[in-house]
mmCIF file of C-alpha atoms in Angstrom:
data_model
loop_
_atom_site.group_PDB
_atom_site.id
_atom_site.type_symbol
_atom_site.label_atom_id
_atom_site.label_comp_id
_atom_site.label_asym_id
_atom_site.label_seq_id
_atom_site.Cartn_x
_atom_site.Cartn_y
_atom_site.Cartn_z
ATOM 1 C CA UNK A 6 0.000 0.000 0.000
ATOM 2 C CA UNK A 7 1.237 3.425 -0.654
ATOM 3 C CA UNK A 8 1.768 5.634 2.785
ATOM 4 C CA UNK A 9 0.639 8.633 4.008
ATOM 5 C CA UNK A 10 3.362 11.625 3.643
ATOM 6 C CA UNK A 11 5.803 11.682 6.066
ATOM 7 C CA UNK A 12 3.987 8.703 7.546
ATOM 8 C CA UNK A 13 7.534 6.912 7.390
ATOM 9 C CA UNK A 14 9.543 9.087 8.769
ATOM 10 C CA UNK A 15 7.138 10.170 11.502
ATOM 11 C CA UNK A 16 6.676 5.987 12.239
ATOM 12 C CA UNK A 17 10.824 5.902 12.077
ATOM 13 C CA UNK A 18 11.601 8.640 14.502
ATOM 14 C CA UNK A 19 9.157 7.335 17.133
ATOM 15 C CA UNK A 20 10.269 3.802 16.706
ATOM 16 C CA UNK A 21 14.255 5.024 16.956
ATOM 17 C CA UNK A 22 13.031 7.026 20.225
ATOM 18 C CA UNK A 23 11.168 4.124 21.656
ATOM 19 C CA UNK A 24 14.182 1.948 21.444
ATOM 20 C CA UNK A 25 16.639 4.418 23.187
ATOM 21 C CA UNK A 26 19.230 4.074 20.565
ATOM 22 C CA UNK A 27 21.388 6.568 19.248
ATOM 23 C CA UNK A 28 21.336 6.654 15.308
ATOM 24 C CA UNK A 29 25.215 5.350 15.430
ATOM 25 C CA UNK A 30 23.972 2.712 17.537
ATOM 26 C CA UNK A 31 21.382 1.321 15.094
ATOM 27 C CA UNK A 32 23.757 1.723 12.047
ATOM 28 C CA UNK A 33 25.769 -0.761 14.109
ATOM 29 C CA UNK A 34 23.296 -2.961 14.832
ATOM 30 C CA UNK A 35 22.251 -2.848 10.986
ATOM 31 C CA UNK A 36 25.774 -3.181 9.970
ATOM 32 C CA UNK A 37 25.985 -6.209 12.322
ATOM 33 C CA UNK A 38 23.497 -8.218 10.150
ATOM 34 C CA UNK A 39 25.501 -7.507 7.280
ATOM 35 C CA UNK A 40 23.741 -3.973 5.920
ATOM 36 C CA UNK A 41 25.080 -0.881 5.295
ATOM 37 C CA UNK A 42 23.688 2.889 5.579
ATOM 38 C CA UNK A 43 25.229 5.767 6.661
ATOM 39 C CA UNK A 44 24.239 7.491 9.881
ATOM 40 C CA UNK A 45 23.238 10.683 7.780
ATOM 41 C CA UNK A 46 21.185 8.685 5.322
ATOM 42 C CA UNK A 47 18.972 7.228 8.608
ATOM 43 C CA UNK A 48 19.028 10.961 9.856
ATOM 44 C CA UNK A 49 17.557 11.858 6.948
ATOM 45 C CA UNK A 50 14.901 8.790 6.599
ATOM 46 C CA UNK A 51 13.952 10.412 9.948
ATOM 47 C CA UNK A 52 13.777 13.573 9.239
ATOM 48 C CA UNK A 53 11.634 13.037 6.149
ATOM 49 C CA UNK A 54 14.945 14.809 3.796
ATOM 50 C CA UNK A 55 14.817 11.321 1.975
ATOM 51 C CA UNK A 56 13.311 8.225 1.517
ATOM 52 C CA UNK A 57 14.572 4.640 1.183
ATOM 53 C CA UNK A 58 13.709 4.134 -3.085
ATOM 54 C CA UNK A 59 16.806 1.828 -4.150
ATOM 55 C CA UNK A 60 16.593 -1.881 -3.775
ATOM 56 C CA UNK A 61 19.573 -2.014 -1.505
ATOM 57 C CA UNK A 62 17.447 0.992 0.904
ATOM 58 C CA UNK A 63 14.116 -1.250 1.075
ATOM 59 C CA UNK A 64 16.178 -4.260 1.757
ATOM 60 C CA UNK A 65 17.981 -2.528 4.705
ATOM 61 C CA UNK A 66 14.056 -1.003 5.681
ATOM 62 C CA UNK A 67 13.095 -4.544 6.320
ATOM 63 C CA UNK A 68 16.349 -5.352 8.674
ATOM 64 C CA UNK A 69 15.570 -1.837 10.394
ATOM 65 C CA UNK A 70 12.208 -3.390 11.732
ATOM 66 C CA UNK A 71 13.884 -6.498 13.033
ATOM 67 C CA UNK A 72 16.641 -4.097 14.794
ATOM 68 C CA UNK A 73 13.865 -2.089 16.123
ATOM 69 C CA UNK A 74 12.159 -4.889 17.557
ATOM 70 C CA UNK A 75 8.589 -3.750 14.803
ATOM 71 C CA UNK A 76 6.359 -6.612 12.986
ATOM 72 C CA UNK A 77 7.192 -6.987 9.606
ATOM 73 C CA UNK A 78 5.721 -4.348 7.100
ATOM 74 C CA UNK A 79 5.420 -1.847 10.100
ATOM 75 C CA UNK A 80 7.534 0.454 8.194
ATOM 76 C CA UNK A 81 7.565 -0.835 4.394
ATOM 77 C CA UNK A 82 4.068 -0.187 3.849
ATOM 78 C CA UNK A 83 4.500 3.650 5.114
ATOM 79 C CA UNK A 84 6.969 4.629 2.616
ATOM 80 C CA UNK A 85 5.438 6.547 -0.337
ATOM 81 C CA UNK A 86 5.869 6.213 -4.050
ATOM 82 C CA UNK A 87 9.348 6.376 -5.295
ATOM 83 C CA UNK A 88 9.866 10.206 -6.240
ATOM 84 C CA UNK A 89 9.562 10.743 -9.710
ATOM 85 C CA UNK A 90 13.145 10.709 -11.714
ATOM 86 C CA UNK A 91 13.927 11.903 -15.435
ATOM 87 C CA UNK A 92 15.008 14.778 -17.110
ATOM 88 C CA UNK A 93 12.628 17.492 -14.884
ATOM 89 C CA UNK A 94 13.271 16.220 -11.674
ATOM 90 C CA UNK A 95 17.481 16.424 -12.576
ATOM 91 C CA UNK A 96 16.563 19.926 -13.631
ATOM 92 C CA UNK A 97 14.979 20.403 -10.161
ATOM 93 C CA UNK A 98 17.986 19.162 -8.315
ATOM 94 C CA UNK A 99 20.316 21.060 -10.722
ATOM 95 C CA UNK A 100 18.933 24.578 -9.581
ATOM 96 C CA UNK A 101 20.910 26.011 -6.997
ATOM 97 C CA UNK A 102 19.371 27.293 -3.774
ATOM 98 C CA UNK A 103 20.002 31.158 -2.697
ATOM 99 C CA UNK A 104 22.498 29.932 0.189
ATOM 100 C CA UNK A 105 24.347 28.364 -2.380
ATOM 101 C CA UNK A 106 24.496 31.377 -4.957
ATOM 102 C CA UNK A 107 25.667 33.189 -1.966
ATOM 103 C CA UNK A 108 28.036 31.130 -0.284
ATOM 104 C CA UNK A 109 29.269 29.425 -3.236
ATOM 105 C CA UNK A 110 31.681 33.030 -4.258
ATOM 106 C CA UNK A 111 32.020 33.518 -0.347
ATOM 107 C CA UNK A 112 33.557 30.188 -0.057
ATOM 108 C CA UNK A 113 35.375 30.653 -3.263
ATOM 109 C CA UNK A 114 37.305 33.952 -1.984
ATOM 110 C CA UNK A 115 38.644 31.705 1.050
ATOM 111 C CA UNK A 116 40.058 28.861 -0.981
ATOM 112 C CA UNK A 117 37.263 26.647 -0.372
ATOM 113 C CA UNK A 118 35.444 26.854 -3.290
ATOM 114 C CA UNK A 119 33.771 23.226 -3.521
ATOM 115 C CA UNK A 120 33.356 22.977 0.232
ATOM 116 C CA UNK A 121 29.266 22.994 -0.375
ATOM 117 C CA UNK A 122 29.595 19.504 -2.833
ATOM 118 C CA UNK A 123 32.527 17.772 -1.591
ATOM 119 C CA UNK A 124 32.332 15.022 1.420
ATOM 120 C CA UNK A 125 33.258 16.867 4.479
ATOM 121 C CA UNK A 126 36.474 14.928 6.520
ATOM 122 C CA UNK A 127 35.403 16.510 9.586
ATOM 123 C CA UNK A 128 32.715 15.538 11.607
ATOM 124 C CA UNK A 129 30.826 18.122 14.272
ATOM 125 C CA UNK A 130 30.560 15.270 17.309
ATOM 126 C CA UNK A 131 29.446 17.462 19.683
ATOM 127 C CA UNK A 132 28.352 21.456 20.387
ATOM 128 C CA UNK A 133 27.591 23.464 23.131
ATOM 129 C CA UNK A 134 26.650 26.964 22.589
ATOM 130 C CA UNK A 135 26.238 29.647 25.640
ATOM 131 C CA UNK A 136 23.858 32.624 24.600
ATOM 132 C CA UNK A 137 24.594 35.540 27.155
ATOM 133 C CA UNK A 138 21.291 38.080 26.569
ATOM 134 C CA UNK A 139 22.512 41.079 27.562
ATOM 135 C CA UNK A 140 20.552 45.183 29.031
ATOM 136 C CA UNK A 141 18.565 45.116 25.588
ATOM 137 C CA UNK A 142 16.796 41.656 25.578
ATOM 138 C CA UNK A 143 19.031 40.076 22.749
ATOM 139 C CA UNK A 144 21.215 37.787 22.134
ATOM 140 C CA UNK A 145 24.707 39.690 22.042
ATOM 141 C CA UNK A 146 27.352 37.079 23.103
ATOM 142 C CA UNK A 147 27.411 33.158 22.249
ATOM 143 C CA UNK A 148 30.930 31.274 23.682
ATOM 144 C CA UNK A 149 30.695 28.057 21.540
ATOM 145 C CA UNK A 150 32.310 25.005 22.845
ATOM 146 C CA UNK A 151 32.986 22.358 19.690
ATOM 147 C CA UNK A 152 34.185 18.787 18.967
ATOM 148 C CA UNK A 153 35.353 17.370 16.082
ATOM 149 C CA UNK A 154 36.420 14.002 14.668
ATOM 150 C CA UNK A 155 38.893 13.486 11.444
ATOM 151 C CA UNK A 156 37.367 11.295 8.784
ATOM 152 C CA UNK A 157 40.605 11.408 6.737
ATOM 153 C CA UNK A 158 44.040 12.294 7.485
ATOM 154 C CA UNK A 159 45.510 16.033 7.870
ATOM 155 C CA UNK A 160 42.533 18.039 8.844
ATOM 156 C CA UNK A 161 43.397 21.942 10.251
ATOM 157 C CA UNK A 162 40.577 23.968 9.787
ATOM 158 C CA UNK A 163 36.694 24.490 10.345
ATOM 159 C CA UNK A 164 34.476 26.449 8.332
ATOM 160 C CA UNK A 165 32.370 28.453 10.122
ATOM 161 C CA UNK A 166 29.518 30.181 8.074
ATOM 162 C CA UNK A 167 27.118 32.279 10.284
ATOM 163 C CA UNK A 168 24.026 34.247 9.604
ATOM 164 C CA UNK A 169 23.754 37.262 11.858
ATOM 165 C CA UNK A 170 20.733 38.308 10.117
ATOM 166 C CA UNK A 171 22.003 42.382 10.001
ATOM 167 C CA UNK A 172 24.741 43.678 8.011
ATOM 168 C CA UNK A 173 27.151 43.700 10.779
ATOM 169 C CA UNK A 174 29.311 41.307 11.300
ATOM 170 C CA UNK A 175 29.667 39.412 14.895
ATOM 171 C CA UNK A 176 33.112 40.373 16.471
ATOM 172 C CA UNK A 177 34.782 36.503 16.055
ATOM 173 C CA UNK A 178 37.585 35.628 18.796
ATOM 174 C CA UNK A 179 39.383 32.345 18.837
ATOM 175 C CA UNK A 180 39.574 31.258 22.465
ATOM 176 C CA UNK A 181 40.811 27.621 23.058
ATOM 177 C CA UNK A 182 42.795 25.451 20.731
ATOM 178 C CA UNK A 183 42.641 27.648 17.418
ATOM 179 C CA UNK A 184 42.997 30.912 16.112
ATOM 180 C CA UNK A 185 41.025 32.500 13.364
ATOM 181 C CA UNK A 186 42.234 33.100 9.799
ATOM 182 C CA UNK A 187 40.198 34.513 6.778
ATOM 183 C CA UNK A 188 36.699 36.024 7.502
ATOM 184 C CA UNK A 189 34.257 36.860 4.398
ATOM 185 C CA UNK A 190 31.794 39.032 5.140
ATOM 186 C CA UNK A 191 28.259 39.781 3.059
ATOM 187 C CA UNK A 192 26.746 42.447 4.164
ATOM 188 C CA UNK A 193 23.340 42.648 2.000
ATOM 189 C CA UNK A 194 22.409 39.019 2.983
ATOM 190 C CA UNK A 195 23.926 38.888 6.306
ATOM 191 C CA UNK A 196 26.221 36.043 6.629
ATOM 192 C CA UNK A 197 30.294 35.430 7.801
ATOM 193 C CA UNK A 198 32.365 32.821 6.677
ATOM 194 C CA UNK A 199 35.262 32.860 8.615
ATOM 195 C CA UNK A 200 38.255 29.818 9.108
ATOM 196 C CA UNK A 201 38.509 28.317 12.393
ATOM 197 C CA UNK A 202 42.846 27.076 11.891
ATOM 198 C CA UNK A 203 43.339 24.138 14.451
ATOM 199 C CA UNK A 204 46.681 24.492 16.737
ATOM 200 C CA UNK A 205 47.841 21.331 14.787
ATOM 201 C CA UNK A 206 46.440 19.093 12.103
ATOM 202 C CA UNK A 207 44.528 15.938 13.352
ATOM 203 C CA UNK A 208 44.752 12.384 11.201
ATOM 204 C CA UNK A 209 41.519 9.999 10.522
ATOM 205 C CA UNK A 210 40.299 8.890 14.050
ATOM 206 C CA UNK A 211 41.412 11.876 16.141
ATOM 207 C CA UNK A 212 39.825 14.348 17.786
ATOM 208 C CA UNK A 213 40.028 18.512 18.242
ATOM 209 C CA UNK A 214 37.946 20.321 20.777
ATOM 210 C CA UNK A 215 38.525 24.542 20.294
ATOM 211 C CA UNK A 216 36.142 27.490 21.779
ATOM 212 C CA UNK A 217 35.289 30.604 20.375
ATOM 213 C CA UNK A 218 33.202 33.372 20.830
ATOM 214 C CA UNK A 219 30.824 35.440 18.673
ATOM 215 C CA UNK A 220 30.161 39.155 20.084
ATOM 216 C CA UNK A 221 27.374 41.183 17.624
ATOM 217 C CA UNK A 222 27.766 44.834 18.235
ATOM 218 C CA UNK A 223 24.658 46.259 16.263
ATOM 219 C CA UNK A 224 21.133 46.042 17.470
ATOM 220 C CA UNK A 225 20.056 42.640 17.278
ATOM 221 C CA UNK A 226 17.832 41.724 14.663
ATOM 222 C CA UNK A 227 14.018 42.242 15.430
ATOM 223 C CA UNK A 228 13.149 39.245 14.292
ATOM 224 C CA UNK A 229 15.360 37.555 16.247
ATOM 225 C CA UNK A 230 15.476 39.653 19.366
ATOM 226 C CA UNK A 231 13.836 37.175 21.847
ATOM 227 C CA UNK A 232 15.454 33.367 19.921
ATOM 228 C CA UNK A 233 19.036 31.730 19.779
ATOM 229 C CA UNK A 234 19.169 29.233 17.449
ATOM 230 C CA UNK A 235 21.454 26.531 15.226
ATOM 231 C CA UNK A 236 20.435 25.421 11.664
ATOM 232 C CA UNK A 237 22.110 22.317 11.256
ATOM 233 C CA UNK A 238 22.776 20.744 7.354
ATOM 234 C CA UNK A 239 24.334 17.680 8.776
ATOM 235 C CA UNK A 240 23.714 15.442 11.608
ATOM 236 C CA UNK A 241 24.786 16.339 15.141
ATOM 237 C CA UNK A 242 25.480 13.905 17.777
ATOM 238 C CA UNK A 243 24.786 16.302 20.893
ATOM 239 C CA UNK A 244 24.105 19.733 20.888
ATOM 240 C CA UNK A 245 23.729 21.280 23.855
ATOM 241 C CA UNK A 246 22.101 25.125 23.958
ATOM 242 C CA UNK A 247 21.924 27.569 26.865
ATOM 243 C CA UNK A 248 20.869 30.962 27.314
ATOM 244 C CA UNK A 249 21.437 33.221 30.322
ATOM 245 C CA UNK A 250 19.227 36.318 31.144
ATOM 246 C CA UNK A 251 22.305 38.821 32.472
ATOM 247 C CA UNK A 252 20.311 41.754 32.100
ATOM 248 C CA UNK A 253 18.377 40.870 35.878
ATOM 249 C CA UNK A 254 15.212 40.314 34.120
ATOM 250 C CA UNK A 255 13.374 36.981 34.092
ATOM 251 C CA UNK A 256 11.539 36.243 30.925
ATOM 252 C CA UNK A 257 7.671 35.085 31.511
ATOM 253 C CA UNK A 258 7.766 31.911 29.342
ATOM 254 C CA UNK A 259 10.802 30.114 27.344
ATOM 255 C CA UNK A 260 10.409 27.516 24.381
ATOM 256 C CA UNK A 261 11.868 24.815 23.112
ATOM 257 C CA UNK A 262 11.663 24.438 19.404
ATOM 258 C CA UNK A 263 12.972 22.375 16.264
ATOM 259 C CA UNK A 264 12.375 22.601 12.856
ATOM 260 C CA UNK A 265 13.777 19.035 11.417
ATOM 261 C CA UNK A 266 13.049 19.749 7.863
ATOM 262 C CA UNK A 267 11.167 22.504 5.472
ATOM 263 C CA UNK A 268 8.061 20.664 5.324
ATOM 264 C CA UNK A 269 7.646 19.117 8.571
ATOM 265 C CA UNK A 270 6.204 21.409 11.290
ATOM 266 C CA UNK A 271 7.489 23.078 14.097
ATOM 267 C CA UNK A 272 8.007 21.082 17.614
ATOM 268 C CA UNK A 273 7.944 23.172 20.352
ATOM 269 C CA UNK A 274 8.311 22.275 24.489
ATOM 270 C CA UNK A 275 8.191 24.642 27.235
ATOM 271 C CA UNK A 276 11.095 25.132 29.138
ATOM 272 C CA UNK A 277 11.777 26.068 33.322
ATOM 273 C CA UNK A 278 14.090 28.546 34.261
ATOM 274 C CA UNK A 279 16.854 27.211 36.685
ATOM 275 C CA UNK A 280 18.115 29.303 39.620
ATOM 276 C CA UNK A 281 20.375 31.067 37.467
ATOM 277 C CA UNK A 282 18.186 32.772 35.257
ATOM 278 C CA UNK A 283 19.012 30.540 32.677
ATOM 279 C CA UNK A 284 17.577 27.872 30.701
ATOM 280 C CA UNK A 285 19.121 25.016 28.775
ATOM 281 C CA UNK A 286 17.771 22.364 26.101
ATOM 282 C CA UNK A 287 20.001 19.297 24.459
ATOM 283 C CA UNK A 288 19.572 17.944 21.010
ATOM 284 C CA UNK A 289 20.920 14.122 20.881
ATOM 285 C CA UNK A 290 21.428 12.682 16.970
ATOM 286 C CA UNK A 291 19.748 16.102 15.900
ATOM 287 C CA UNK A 292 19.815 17.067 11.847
ATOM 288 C CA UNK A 293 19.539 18.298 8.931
ATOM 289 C CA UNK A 294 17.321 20.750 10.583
ATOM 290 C CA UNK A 295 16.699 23.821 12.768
ATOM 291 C CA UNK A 296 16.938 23.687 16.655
ATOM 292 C CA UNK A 297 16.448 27.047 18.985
ATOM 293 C CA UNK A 298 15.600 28.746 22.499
ATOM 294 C CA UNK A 299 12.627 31.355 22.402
ATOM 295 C CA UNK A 300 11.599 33.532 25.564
ATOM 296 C CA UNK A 301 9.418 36.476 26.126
#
């Protein structure tokens, strides 16, 4: 039978959840029994990004269900028609999004100029962003705490592309284990690409934890005044967010909220405020997608 939209990823997510495995946890158990998919490509079959149309994906759908501990067909008969293919849909997927037309010359100007296409040899393992919200109500200062693993051998730098939403740039300092080396800056659309330069190159395996900090000057953006956020284009294992309210004033309801993919819709969750005036929220196996703190 054909399913309902989304139907299989929404019947995925819960089943992962139910089972209290981590996505790298069921790729092992998958690649246990002799099957192979990638941690992003189950991200995505989550996240509703993609679904399973090969042969090889709807075989490895029908090991999922055993590893998941679901009767048989509890997943197979969810997923939709395969997507159509031919000439117009390559035509579709040929057109380049407006990031891309923006970053794509930003990118270029810091010798990186395929770093949109090209398999990334670095994954994000781990992220922990403080948001400081500072005598005006917005978010001025975010100290970000990251960790990285090598996929390949000689890795020295992180790309860091950031949309501040305003024409000014955020002030960028290096704090712990790096130092910071070309910065593009576009103005009319808001964004920084800057280069994070490791303190020493790491090989396949290793890993490189650095902190920086990101200080916006300027107003903060209306639209963003009262929200810190992350938009994520590959999978994170943990993420962990926190925001602060320095400026003595405690706001009267915060929010939880993710955004896994442009057609799915907005999860939201209240959130307490601790003793500190602060409140926190943690992603685990988060991605593609959006995931933010909202007050008022």
């Amino acid at each position: 039978m054909n399913g309902e939209p989304n139907g299989f990823a929404t019947a995925l997510r819960g089943a992962i959840s139910t089972s209290g495995l981590s996505l790298d946890r069921v790729q092992a158990r998958l690649q246990s029994r002799g099957v192979s998919v990638s941690v992003t490509a189950l991200s995505y079959w989550q996240s509703g990004k993609r679904q399973p149309e090969r042969a090889s994906s709807i075989s490895a759908v029908r090991v999922l269900e055993e590893v998941l501990e679901l009767t048989s067909g509890a997943l197979l008969g969810l997923l939709p028609p395969p997507r159509p293919r031919g000439a117009s849909s390559r035509r579709e997927r040929s057109a380049p999004s407006p990031a891309q037309t923006v970053l794509k010359p930003m990118l270029a100007r810091i010798g990186a100029p395929h770093a949109l296409e090209k398999q990334q040899s670095l994954k994000l393992v781990g992220l922990h962003d403080h948001c400081a919200v500072t005598e005006d109500g917005g978010p001025r200062v975010v100290t970000a705490r990251a960790v990285f693993q090598a996929t390949a051998d000689g890795q020295d730098r992180w790309l860091l592309v950031y949309d501040q939403g305003q024409p000014e740039a955020p002030e960028l300092t290096a704090l712990r284990n790096c130092r910071l080396g070309q910065v593009e800056v576009d103005a009319e659309h808001g964004l920084t690409v800057a280069e994070l330069l490791f303190d020493r190159p790491i090989d396949r395996g290793e890993t490189q934890l650095i902190e920086y900090s990101m200080v916006n000057e300027g107003p903060p953006n209306p639209q963003w005044r009262h929200s810190q956020f992350r938009a994520f284009h590959r999978p994170v294992r943990e993420y962990l967010l926190e925001v602060s309210f320095e400026n003595g004033e405690t706001p009267e309801k915060c929010w939880q909220y993710t955004r896994p993919g442009n057609h799915e819709p907005e999860v939201r969750r209240e959130l307490k405020i601790d003793d500190a005036n602060a409140v926190h929220a943690v992603a685990l196996d988060f991605g593609p997608g959006v995931f933010g703190i909202e007050w008022s």
